[in-house]
């Protein structure tokens, strides 16, 4: 991690994080409907089940990609984090999300402090 303060970098990381969590939300909705559709009847509509499964997998893939983009923008090892996310899905996503969110807050705090110090001089 570098210590240079770039508020634009914080916004880029935050944008990728938001996109990752929206993709995770979309895949969660697909999982919810997939489970409820299979529980509602013995003979679920195959086309509907297939589309929900495709939506679930596409949402998870998008989540992995956006988290990798956020990790790369934060100057972390994106490959390692994606491998960990695939192996330990819910836990690694939460840990990486918290780490990146805290890093964004630190970058924004440093930018505010430098902005305040620059206007005081």
PDB file of N, CA, C and O in Angstrom, residues 3 16 19 24-25 30 32 43 47 51 59-60 65 73 84 90 107-108 110 115 121:
ATOM      1  N   UNK A   3       1.326   5.435   0.557  1.00  0.00           N
ATOM      2  CA  UNK A   3       0.783   6.451   1.449  1.00  0.00           C
ATOM      3  C   UNK A   3       0.420   7.737   0.722  1.00  0.00           C
ATOM      4  O   UNK A   3       0.072   8.716   1.361  1.00  0.00           O
ATOM      5  N   UNK A  16     -15.965   0.586  -7.199  1.00  0.00           N
ATOM      6  CA  UNK A  16     -15.843  -0.854  -7.462  1.00  0.00           C
ATOM      7  C   UNK A  16     -16.465  -1.671  -6.331  1.00  0.00           C
ATOM      8  O   UNK A  16     -17.118  -2.691  -6.581  1.00  0.00           O
ATOM      9  N   UNK A  19     -20.260  -1.568  -6.716  1.00  0.00           N
ATOM     10  CA  UNK A  19     -20.675  -2.452  -7.809  1.00  0.00           C
ATOM     11  C   UNK A  19     -20.590  -3.914  -7.405  1.00  0.00           C
ATOM     12  O   UNK A  19     -21.460  -4.725  -7.754  1.00  0.00           O
ATOM     13  N   UNK A  24     -23.483  -8.856  -5.745  1.00  0.00           N
ATOM     14  CA  UNK A  24     -23.743  -9.879  -4.724  1.00  0.00           C
ATOM     15  C   UNK A  24     -25.214  -9.884  -4.317  1.00  0.00           C
ATOM     16  O   UNK A  24     -25.811 -10.943  -4.128  1.00  0.00           O
ATOM     17  N   UNK A  25     -25.795  -8.699  -4.223  1.00  0.00           N
ATOM     18  CA  UNK A  25     -27.216  -8.595  -3.906  1.00  0.00           C
ATOM     19  C   UNK A  25     -28.066  -9.230  -5.008  1.00  0.00           C
ATOM     20  O   UNK A  25     -29.021  -9.969  -4.722  1.00  0.00           O
ATOM     21  N   UNK A  30     -31.371 -13.908  -6.878  1.00  0.00           N
ATOM     22  CA  UNK A  30     -31.551 -15.077  -7.747  1.00  0.00           C
ATOM     23  C   UNK A  30     -31.541 -16.369  -6.930  1.00  0.00           C
ATOM     24  O   UNK A  30     -32.339 -17.282  -7.197  1.00  0.00           O
ATOM     25  N   UNK A  32     -32.446 -16.675  -3.792  1.00  0.00           N
ATOM     26  CA  UNK A  32     -33.702 -16.691  -3.045  1.00  0.00           C
ATOM     27  C   UNK A  32     -34.843 -17.225  -3.923  1.00  0.00           C
ATOM     28  O   UNK A  32     -35.601 -18.112  -3.513  1.00  0.00           O
ATOM     29  N   UNK A  43     -42.561 -29.917  -9.583  1.00  0.00           N
ATOM     30  CA  UNK A  43     -42.134 -29.785 -10.971  1.00  0.00           C
ATOM     31  C   UNK A  43     -41.935 -28.313 -11.301  1.00  0.00           C
ATOM     32  O   UNK A  43     -42.811 -27.654 -11.827  1.00  0.00           O
ATOM     33  N   UNK A  47     -37.205 -23.716 -17.538  1.00  0.00           N
ATOM     34  CA  UNK A  47     -36.661 -22.482 -18.107  1.00  0.00           C
ATOM     35  C   UNK A  47     -36.424 -21.444 -17.015  1.00  0.00           C
ATOM     36  O   UNK A  47     -35.390 -20.766 -17.004  1.00  0.00           O
ATOM     37  N   UNK A  51     -32.769 -19.932 -15.882  1.00  0.00           N
ATOM     38  CA  UNK A  51     -32.470 -18.498 -15.897  1.00  0.00           C
ATOM     39  C   UNK A  51     -32.038 -18.009 -14.515  1.00  0.00           C
ATOM     40  O   UNK A  51     -31.142 -17.167 -14.405  1.00  0.00           O
ATOM     41  N   UNK A  59     -24.088 -13.203 -11.385  1.00  0.00           N
ATOM     42  CA  UNK A  59     -23.938 -12.266 -10.278  1.00  0.00           C
ATOM     43  C   UNK A  59     -22.691 -12.548  -9.453  1.00  0.00           C
ATOM     44  O   UNK A  59     -21.971 -11.628  -9.048  1.00  0.00           O
ATOM     45  N   UNK A  60     -22.422 -13.823  -9.203  1.00  0.00           N
ATOM     46  CA  UNK A  60     -21.212 -14.177  -8.447  1.00  0.00           C
ATOM     47  C   UNK A  60     -19.942 -13.860  -9.231  1.00  0.00           C
ATOM     48  O   UNK A  60     -18.966 -13.359  -8.659  1.00  0.00           O
ATOM     49  N   UNK A  65     -15.250 -10.218 -10.035  1.00  0.00           N
ATOM     50  CA  UNK A  65     -14.528  -9.285 -10.907  1.00  0.00           C
ATOM     51  C   UNK A  65     -14.452  -7.905 -10.276  1.00  0.00           C
ATOM     52  O   UNK A  65     -13.381  -7.277 -10.242  1.00  0.00           O
ATOM     53  N   UNK A  73      -7.166  -1.608  -7.519  1.00  0.00           N
ATOM     54  CA  UNK A  73      -7.116  -0.152  -7.344  1.00  0.00           C
ATOM     55  C   UNK A  73      -6.552   0.229  -5.980  1.00  0.00           C
ATOM     56  O   UNK A  73      -5.993   1.304  -5.828  1.00  0.00           O
ATOM     57  N   UNK A  84      -8.932 -16.669  -2.876  1.00  0.00           N
ATOM     58  CA  UNK A  84      -9.514 -16.818  -1.542  1.00  0.00           C
ATOM     59  C   UNK A  84     -11.038 -16.661  -1.570  1.00  0.00           C
ATOM     60  O   UNK A  84     -11.748 -17.361  -0.848  1.00  0.00           O
ATOM     61  N   UNK A  90     -18.140 -16.527   1.357  1.00  0.00           N
ATOM     62  CA  UNK A  90     -18.721 -15.385   2.066  1.00  0.00           C
ATOM     63  C   UNK A  90     -17.746 -14.674   2.987  1.00  0.00           C
ATOM     64  O   UNK A  90     -17.783 -13.457   3.120  1.00  0.00           O
ATOM     65  N   UNK A 107      -7.847   7.146   3.297  1.00  0.00           N
ATOM     66  CA  UNK A 107      -7.439   8.020   2.191  1.00  0.00           C
ATOM     67  C   UNK A 107      -8.220   9.330   2.246  1.00  0.00           C
ATOM     68  O   UNK A 107      -7.649  10.413   2.094  1.00  0.00           O
ATOM     69  N   UNK A 108      -9.527   9.229   2.478  1.00  0.00           N
ATOM     70  CA  UNK A 108     -10.347  10.433   2.555  1.00  0.00           C
ATOM     71  C   UNK A 108      -9.959  11.288   3.763  1.00  0.00           C
ATOM     72  O   UNK A 108      -9.946  12.518   3.685  1.00  0.00           O
ATOM     73  N   UNK A 110      -6.935  11.441   5.171  1.00  0.00           N
ATOM     74  CA  UNK A 110      -5.661  12.074   4.849  1.00  0.00           C
ATOM     75  C   UNK A 110      -5.866  13.250   3.907  1.00  0.00           C
ATOM     76  O   UNK A 110      -5.209  14.282   4.048  1.00  0.00           O
ATOM     77  N   UNK A 115      -5.919  18.950   3.083  1.00  0.00           N
ATOM     78  CA  UNK A 115      -6.689  20.103   2.620  1.00  0.00           C
ATOM     79  C   UNK A 115      -6.802  21.157   3.696  1.00  0.00           C
ATOM     80  O   UNK A 115      -6.703  22.361   3.447  1.00  0.00           O
ATOM     81  N   UNK A 121      -2.189  27.316   5.984  1.00  0.00           N
ATOM     82  CA  UNK A 121      -0.866  27.915   5.766  1.00  0.00           C
ATOM     83  C   UNK A 121      -0.919  29.186   4.970  1.00  0.00           C
ATOM     84  O   UNK A 121      -1.767  29.599   4.369  1.00  0.00           O
TER      85      UNK A 121
END
